[in-house]
Short mmCIF file of C-alpha atoms in Angstrom, two decimals:
data_model
loop_
_atom_site.label_atom_id
_atom_site.label_comp_id
_atom_site.label_asym_id
_atom_site.label_seq_id
_atom_site.Cartn_x
_atom_site.Cartn_y
_atom_site.Cartn_z
CA UNK U 1 -27.26 -18.75 -46.79
CA UNK U 2 -24.25 -19.98 -44.78
CA UNK U 3 -22.99 -16.38 -44.40
CA UNK U 4 -26.37 -15.30 -43.12
CA UNK U 5 -26.36 -17.99 -40.32
CA UNK U 6 -22.82 -17.06 -39.52
CA UNK U 7 -23.78 -13.38 -39.07
CA UNK U 8 -26.84 -14.37 -36.99
CA UNK U 9 -24.67 -16.75 -34.79
CA UNK U 10 -22.07 -13.85 -34.27
CA UNK U 11 -24.67 -11.39 -33.47
CA UNK U 12 -26.42 -13.79 -31.07
CA UNK U 13 -23.10 -14.45 -29.34
CA UNK U 14 -22.25 -10.85 -29.01
CA UNK U 15 -25.69 -10.09 -27.51
CA UNK U 16 -25.29 -12.98 -25.11
CA UNK U 17 -21.85 -11.62 -24.02
CA UNK U 18 -23.31 -8.13 -23.57
CA UNK U 19 -26.16 -9.39 -21.48
CA UNK U 20 -23.77 -11.53 -19.47
CA UNK U 21 -21.47 -8.55 -18.85
CA UNK U 22 -24.34 -6.42 -17.79
CA UNK U 23 -25.55 -9.00 -15.32
CA UNK U 24 -21.97 -9.48 -13.98
CA UNK U 25 -21.56 -5.77 -13.47
CA UNK U 26 -24.89 -5.51 -11.68
CA UNK U 27 -24.05 -8.43 -9.40
CA UNK U 28 -20.52 -7.01 -8.68
CA UNK U 29 -21.93 -3.51 -7.95
CA UNK U 30 -24.54 -5.00 -5.54
CA UNK U 31 -21.87 -7.11 -3.76
CA UNK U 32 -19.73 -4.04 -3.46
CA UNK U 33 -22.63 -1.98 -2.03
CA UNK U 34 -23.49 -4.71 0.46
CA UNK U 35 -19.79 -4.97 1.51
CA UNK U 36 -19.64 -1.18 2.05
CA UNK U 37 -22.97 -1.19 3.95
CA UNK U 38 -21.77 -4.07 6.14
CA UNK U 39 -18.41 -2.17 6.88
CA UNK U 40 -20.18 0.98 7.78
CA UNK U 41 -22.61 -0.85 10.05
CA UNK U 42 -19.86 -2.78 11.75
CA UNK U 43 -17.57 0.17 12.26
CA UNK U 44 -19.76 3.35 12.41
CA UNK U 45 -19.60 3.58 16.28
CA UNK U 46 -15.68 3.37 16.04
CA UNK U 47 -15.65 6.13 13.41
CA UNK U 48 -17.96 8.18 15.53
CA UNK U 49 -15.73 7.87 18.56
CA UNK U 50 -12.62 8.63 16.48
CA UNK U 51 -13.97 11.76 14.81
CA UNK U 52 -15.80 13.16 17.81
CA UNK U 53 -13.50 12.19 20.64
CA UNK U 54 -10.19 11.29 19.08
CA UNK U 55 -10.34 7.58 19.84
CA UNK U 56 -8.30 5.14 17.70
CA UNK U 57 -9.65 4.75 14.21
CA UNK U 58 -10.49 1.27 12.81
CA UNK U 59 -7.75 -0.48 10.91
CA UNK U 60 -7.45 0.00 7.23
CA UNK U 61 -5.93 -2.60 4.88
CA UNK U 62 -5.57 -0.42 1.79
CA UNK U 63 -8.39 -2.04 -0.23
CA UNK U 64 -10.36 0.19 -2.52
CA UNK U 65 -13.67 -1.15 -1.42
CA UNK U 66 -12.88 -0.33 2.31
CA UNK U 67 -11.58 3.06 1.19
CA UNK U 68 -14.85 3.84 -0.48
CA UNK U 69 -16.74 2.81 2.68
CA UNK U 70 -14.56 5.18 4.70
CA UNK U 71 -15.02 7.99 2.29
CA UNK U 72 -18.80 7.56 2.59
CA UNK U 73 -18.53 7.78 6.36
CA UNK U 74 -16.48 11.01 6.12
CA UNK U 75 -18.81 12.56 3.58
CA UNK U 76 -21.75 11.75 5.87
CA UNK U 77 -20.13 13.61 8.74
CA UNK U 78 -19.15 16.59 6.66
CA UNK U 79 -22.61 16.74 5.04
CA UNK U 80 -24.54 16.61 8.28
CA UNK U 81 -22.63 19.19 10.23
CA UNK U 82 -19.19 19.07 11.66
CA UNK U 83 -16.81 20.86 13.97
CA UNK U 84 -13.39 22.15 13.08
CA UNK U 85 -11.95 19.26 15.07
CA UNK U 86 -13.87 16.69 13.06
CA UNK U 87 -12.73 18.20 9.75
CA UNK U 88 -9.22 18.32 11.04
CA UNK U 89 -9.28 14.58 12.01
CA UNK U 90 -10.74 13.63 8.66
CA UNK U 91 -8.03 15.54 6.83
CA UNK U 92 -5.29 13.99 9.09
CA UNK U 93 -6.55 10.49 8.58
CA UNK U 94 -6.92 10.85 4.86
CA UNK U 95 -3.34 12.25 4.62
CA UNK U 96 -1.88 9.27 6.61
CA UNK U 97 -3.90 6.45 5.13
CA UNK U 98 -5.58 7.34 1.91
CA UNK U 99 -2.98 9.66 0.14
CA UNK U 100 -1.16 6.70 -1.55
CA UNK U 101 -4.32 5.49 -3.09
CA UNK U 102 -5.31 8.88 -4.22
CA UNK U 103 -1.92 9.39 -5.79
CA UNK U 104 -2.33 6.18 -7.79
CA UNK U 105 -5.79 7.19 -8.87
CA UNK U 106 -4.62 10.63 -10.09
CA UNK U 107 -2.33 8.86 -12.51
CA UNK U 108 -4.92 6.32 -13.57
CA UNK U 109 -5.82 6.11 -17.24
CA UNK U 110 -9.53 5.82 -16.07
CA UNK U 111 -11.08 9.22 -16.08
CA UNK U 112 -13.59 8.26 -13.33
CA UNK U 113 -10.73 7.31 -10.88
CA UNK U 114 -8.94 10.60 -11.53
CA UNK U 115 -12.01 12.69 -11.06
CA UNK U 116 -13.00 10.79 -7.90
CA UNK U 117 -9.59 11.34 -6.41
CA UNK U 118 -9.68 15.01 -7.15
CA UNK U 119 -13.10 15.32 -5.59
CA UNK U 120 -11.93 13.52 -2.39
CA UNK U 121 -8.58 15.32 -1.80
CA UNK U 122 -10.59 18.54 -2.12
CA UNK U 123 -13.51 17.45 0.04
CA UNK U 124 -11.33 16.02 2.72
CA UNK U 125 -8.70 18.73 2.31
CA UNK U 126 -5.86 16.24 1.94
CA UNK U 127 -2.42 18.07 1.76
CA UNK U 128 0.39 17.04 -0.38
CA UNK U 129 -0.94 17.34 -3.88
CA UNK U 130 -0.37 21.08 -4.72
CA UNK U 131 2.63 20.22 -6.84
CA UNK U 132 1.62 16.76 -7.90
CA UNK U 133 0.73 17.42 -11.44
CA UNK U 134 3.44 18.15 -13.98
CA UNK U 135 2.97 20.64 -16.77
CA UNK U 136 2.44 17.77 -19.26
CA UNK U 137 -0.26 16.15 -17.00
CA UNK U 138 -2.02 19.52 -16.55
CA UNK U 139 -2.15 19.92 -20.32
CA UNK U 140 -3.77 16.56 -20.69
CA UNK U 141 -6.48 17.32 -18.11
CA UNK U 142 -10.08 17.40 -19.18
CA UNK U 143 -11.93 20.62 -18.39
CA UNK U 144 -13.79 19.02 -15.52
CA UNK U 145 -10.60 17.65 -14.01
CA UNK U 146 -8.88 21.05 -14.31
CA UNK U 147 -11.61 23.00 -12.38
CA UNK U 148 -11.50 20.45 -9.62
CA UNK U 149 -7.81 20.78 -9.38
CA UNK U 150 -8.26 24.58 -9.08
CA UNK U 151 -10.65 24.10 -6.20
CA UNK U 152 -8.06 21.81 -4.44
CA UNK U 153 -5.30 24.45 -4.94
CA UNK U 154 -7.56 27.14 -3.46
CA UNK U 155 -7.40 25.22 -0.14
CA UNK U 156 -3.66 24.95 0.04
CA UNK U 157 -1.80 27.22 -2.32
CA UNK U 158 -3.36 30.37 -3.50
CA UNK U 159 -0.23 31.49 -5.25
CA UNK U 160 -0.36 28.32 -7.36
CA UNK U 161 -4.10 28.86 -7.83
CA UNK U 162 -3.34 32.36 -9.28
CA UNK U 163 -0.72 31.10 -11.53
CA UNK U 164 -2.63 28.18 -12.93
CA UNK U 165 -6.04 29.84 -12.90
CA UNK U 166 -5.51 31.30 -16.37
CA UNK U 167 -3.55 28.59 -18.05
CA UNK U 168 -5.77 28.55 -21.13
CA UNK U 169 -8.31 25.88 -20.18
CA UNK U 170 -11.70 26.58 -21.80
CA UNK U 171 -13.81 26.65 -18.58
CA UNK U 172 -17.55 27.52 -18.87
CA UNK U 173 -19.29 30.12 -16.82
CA UNK U 174 -20.84 27.33 -14.70
CA UNK U 175 -17.28 25.90 -14.07
CA UNK U 176 -16.04 29.24 -12.88
CA UNK U 177 -19.05 29.73 -10.61
CA UNK U 178 -18.36 26.35 -8.99
CA UNK U 179 -14.80 27.45 -8.35
CA UNK U 180 -15.67 30.82 -6.92
CA UNK U 181 -18.36 29.34 -4.73
CA UNK U 182 -15.68 27.29 -3.04
CA UNK U 183 -13.57 30.48 -2.19
CA UNK U 184 -14.27 32.47 0.93
CA UNK U 185 -14.61 36.29 0.72
CA UNK U 186 -10.93 36.97 1.45
CA UNK U 187 -9.70 34.63 -1.29
CA UNK U 188 -12.34 36.18 -3.76
CA UNK U 189 -10.81 39.60 -3.11
CA UNK U 190 -7.28 38.07 -3.36
CA UNK U 191 -7.80 37.28 -6.96
CA UNK U 192 -9.61 40.47 -7.92
CA UNK U 193 -6.42 41.74 -9.76
CA UNK U 194 -6.98 38.80 -12.19
CA UNK U 195 -10.40 40.15 -13.25
CA UNK U 196 -9.22 42.07 -16.22
CA UNK U 197 -7.30 39.11 -17.71
CA UNK U 198 -10.15 36.52 -17.19
CA UNK U 199 -12.11 35.26 -20.10
CA UNK U 200 -15.61 36.60 -20.37
CA UNK U 201 -17.07 33.45 -18.73
CA UNK U 202 -14.80 33.96 -15.78
CA UNK U 203 -15.54 37.68 -15.48
CA UNK U 204 -19.35 37.13 -15.46
CA UNK U 205 -18.98 34.38 -12.80
CA UNK U 206 -16.74 36.55 -10.75
CA UNK U 207 -19.13 39.42 -10.80
CA UNK U 208 -21.92 37.21 -9.61
CA UNK U 209 -19.61 35.86 -6.69
CA UNK U 210 -18.51 39.33 -5.52
CA UNK U 211 -22.20 40.44 -5.43
CA UNK U 212 -22.76 37.91 -2.67
CA UNK U 213 -20.23 39.58 -0.32
CA UNK U 214 -21.99 41.90 2.07
CA UNK U 215 -19.26 44.56 2.15
CA UNK U 216 -19.00 48.16 0.98
CA UNK U 217 -15.85 47.25 -0.88
CA UNK U 218 -17.82 44.81 -3.07
CA UNK U 219 -20.50 47.33 -3.89
CA UNK U 220 -17.98 50.08 -4.77
CA UNK U 221 -16.01 47.65 -6.95
CA UNK U 222 -19.22 46.46 -8.75
CA UNK U 223 -20.42 49.96 -9.42
CA UNK U 224 -16.93 50.98 -10.84
CA UNK U 225 -17.69 48.39 -13.57
CA UNK U 226 -20.66 50.43 -14.79
CA UNK U 227 -18.22 52.32 -17.09
CA UNK U 228 -17.13 49.03 -18.79
CA UNK U 229 -17.41 48.93 -22.62
CA UNK U 230 -18.90 45.52 -22.56
CA UNK U 231 -22.74 45.90 -22.29
CA UNK U 232 -23.04 42.40 -20.89
CA UNK U 233 -20.72 43.33 -17.91
CA UNK U 234 -22.84 46.42 -17.25
CA UNK U 235 -26.08 44.37 -17.40
CA UNK U 236 -24.56 41.80 -14.99
CA UNK U 237 -23.50 44.47 -12.66
CA UNK U 238 -26.91 46.19 -12.59
CA UNK U 239 -28.55 42.82 -11.88
CA UNK U 240 -26.00 42.34 -9.11
CA UNK U 241 -26.79 45.71 -7.55
CA UNK U 242 -30.52 44.86 -7.76
CA UNK U 243 -29.83 41.54 -6.03
CA UNK U 244 -27.85 43.32 -3.29
CA UNK U 245 -30.58 45.98 -2.90
CA UNK U 246 -27.79 48.39 -2.06
CA UNK U 247 -26.71 51.48 -4.13
CA UNK U 248 -23.32 52.96 -3.11
CA UNK U 249 -23.29 55.86 -5.54
CA UNK U 250 -26.80 56.63 -6.98
CA UNK U 251 -25.33 59.14 -9.40
CA UNK U 252 -23.44 56.35 -11.24
CA UNK U 253 -26.82 54.85 -12.23
CA UNK U 254 -28.75 57.92 -13.65
CA UNK U 255 -26.98 57.58 -17.07
CA UNK U 256 -28.82 54.31 -17.77
CA UNK U 257 -32.22 56.00 -18.07
CA UNK U 258 -30.93 57.12 -21.48
CA UNK U 259 -29.04 53.93 -22.46
CA UNK U 260 -29.31 52.54 -25.95
CA UNK U 261 -29.58 49.09 -24.33
CA UNK U 262 -33.13 48.26 -23.29
CA UNK U 263 -32.01 45.91 -20.49
CA UNK U 264 -29.98 48.64 -18.81
CA UNK U 265 -33.01 51.04 -18.99
CA UNK U 266 -35.33 48.28 -17.53
CA UNK U 267 -32.82 47.46 -14.73
CA UNK U 268 -32.23 51.10 -13.79
CA UNK U 269 -36.01 51.46 -13.63
CA UNK U 270 -36.20 48.63 -11.16
CA UNK U 271 -33.34 50.14 -9.11
CA UNK U 272 -35.01 53.53 -8.90
CA UNK U 273 -36.41 53.09 -5.37
CA UNK U 274 -32.84 52.49 -4.17
CA UNK U 275 -31.58 55.51 -6.12
CA UNK U 276 -34.13 57.85 -4.67
CA UNK U 277 -36.52 60.55 -5.78
CA UNK U 278 -34.00 62.05 -8.17
CA UNK U 279 -34.84 59.12 -10.45
CA UNK U 280 -38.50 60.02 -10.79
CA UNK U 281 -37.94 62.23 -13.88
CA UNK U 282 -36.13 59.27 -15.66
CA UNK U 283 -38.88 56.98 -14.66
CA UNK U 284 -41.46 59.23 -16.24
CA UNK U 285 -39.63 59.32 -19.43
CA UNK U 286 -39.35 55.48 -19.42
CA UNK U 287 -43.14 55.10 -19.06
CA UNK U 288 -43.23 55.90 -22.82
CA UNK U 289 -40.27 53.64 -23.71
CA UNK U 290 -40.53 51.62 -26.89
CA UNK U 291 -39.88 48.33 -24.92
CA UNK U 292 -42.78 46.97 -22.86
CA UNK U 293 -40.59 45.62 -20.17
CA UNK U 294 -39.01 49.05 -19.65
CA UNK U 295 -42.44 50.63 -19.41
CA UNK U 296 -43.53 47.99 -16.94
CA UNK U 297 -40.51 48.55 -14.71
CA UNK U 298 -40.88 52.28 -14.76
CA UNK U 299 -44.55 52.08 -13.91
CA UNK U 300 -43.85 49.74 -10.98
CA UNK U 301 -41.29 52.07 -9.46
CA UNK U 302 -43.40 55.13 -9.93
CA UNK U 303 -46.15 53.23 -8.13
CA UNK U 304 -43.65 52.76 -5.22
CA UNK U 305 -42.83 56.44 -4.99
CA UNK U 306 -46.59 57.33 -5.08
CA UNK U 307 -47.51 54.82 -2.43
CA UNK U 308 -44.64 56.19 -0.30
CA UNK U 309 -46.13 59.67 -0.44
CA UNK U 310 -49.51 58.48 0.79
CA UNK U 311 -47.77 56.47 3.53
CA UNK U 312 -48.42 52.87 2.43
CA UNK U 313 -45.44 51.67 0.24
CA UNK U 314 -46.11 48.59 -1.76
CA UNK U 315 -44.12 46.46 -4.22
CA UNK U 316 -40.70 47.39 -2.95
CA UNK U 317 -38.71 47.22 0.35
CA UNK U 318 -35.84 49.63 -0.47
CA UNK U 319 -34.70 50.12 3.06
CA UNK U 320 -31.55 52.18 3.73
CA UNK U 321 -29.03 52.62 0.97
CA UNK U 322 -26.36 50.98 3.18
CA UNK U 323 -28.50 49.16 5.60
CA UNK U 324 -26.94 45.92 6.91
CA UNK U 325 -23.62 46.32 5.09
CA UNK U 326 -20.37 46.15 6.84
CA UNK U 327 -17.03 47.67 5.75
#
């Protein structure tokens, strides 16, 4: 019986400690929020004058709480629209005043501190961290840390980005998409030579990103992948061409009316209005296809050609093959 009461007492004590810790953390978090709100309210006008007009910035004492408040101010300006001058002032202030704290956080044993620092140096484009991580530290990075570091490198050192991009980290397609989304079109084409050595998840994400560039170069490169041995690559490319609503070389697509892969037959049927009337024979064959989605796509495209003949096209807006595309 004594053992039972001892266990009950221990569990009660543990529960009391957990409740007390939860309450303390909630109170601490609320005080921190109030302090940050108070700082922003007291100094927002000064920050506005500094970022817009170059006036002297408020003093910074190096405290983490004040740094978090300043970060919120900067994020607010960046989120709500900014000029190149504002972005430059944010980057310069962060370099002079916040870099030391970010350096400490990047070495922190706490994952949250490291990730927050990686997010901030990238968001505020703080120079000086391209060579910060040793090979050993890179190897210890989690996947989420690593893709954030790649995003940072893309701002300051594309050579380092290219070198470390394929270092063996097991990134997901979603991770790669987030990286590629941060790269402008010039940087996307800069790493095109890496496509063949990317993992599948990287290649699929790269195809998606290239499809969002409105250039003839992008269309030609995408359609060159239609000869790839990987059916998933071909399907992704056909979807990308459909999204772009632009066909550079219609002849490259005709083969897919006879594909063994039903997704390819369906997608080429959907693309038929952009290919032109040469696709009508293939569409007619696909109206008897064994897969219902292929038959549906073929019927829809034939309906487009029929409506075009009678002068009232419906269901598609194919436009010009190269309408609105720049070199």
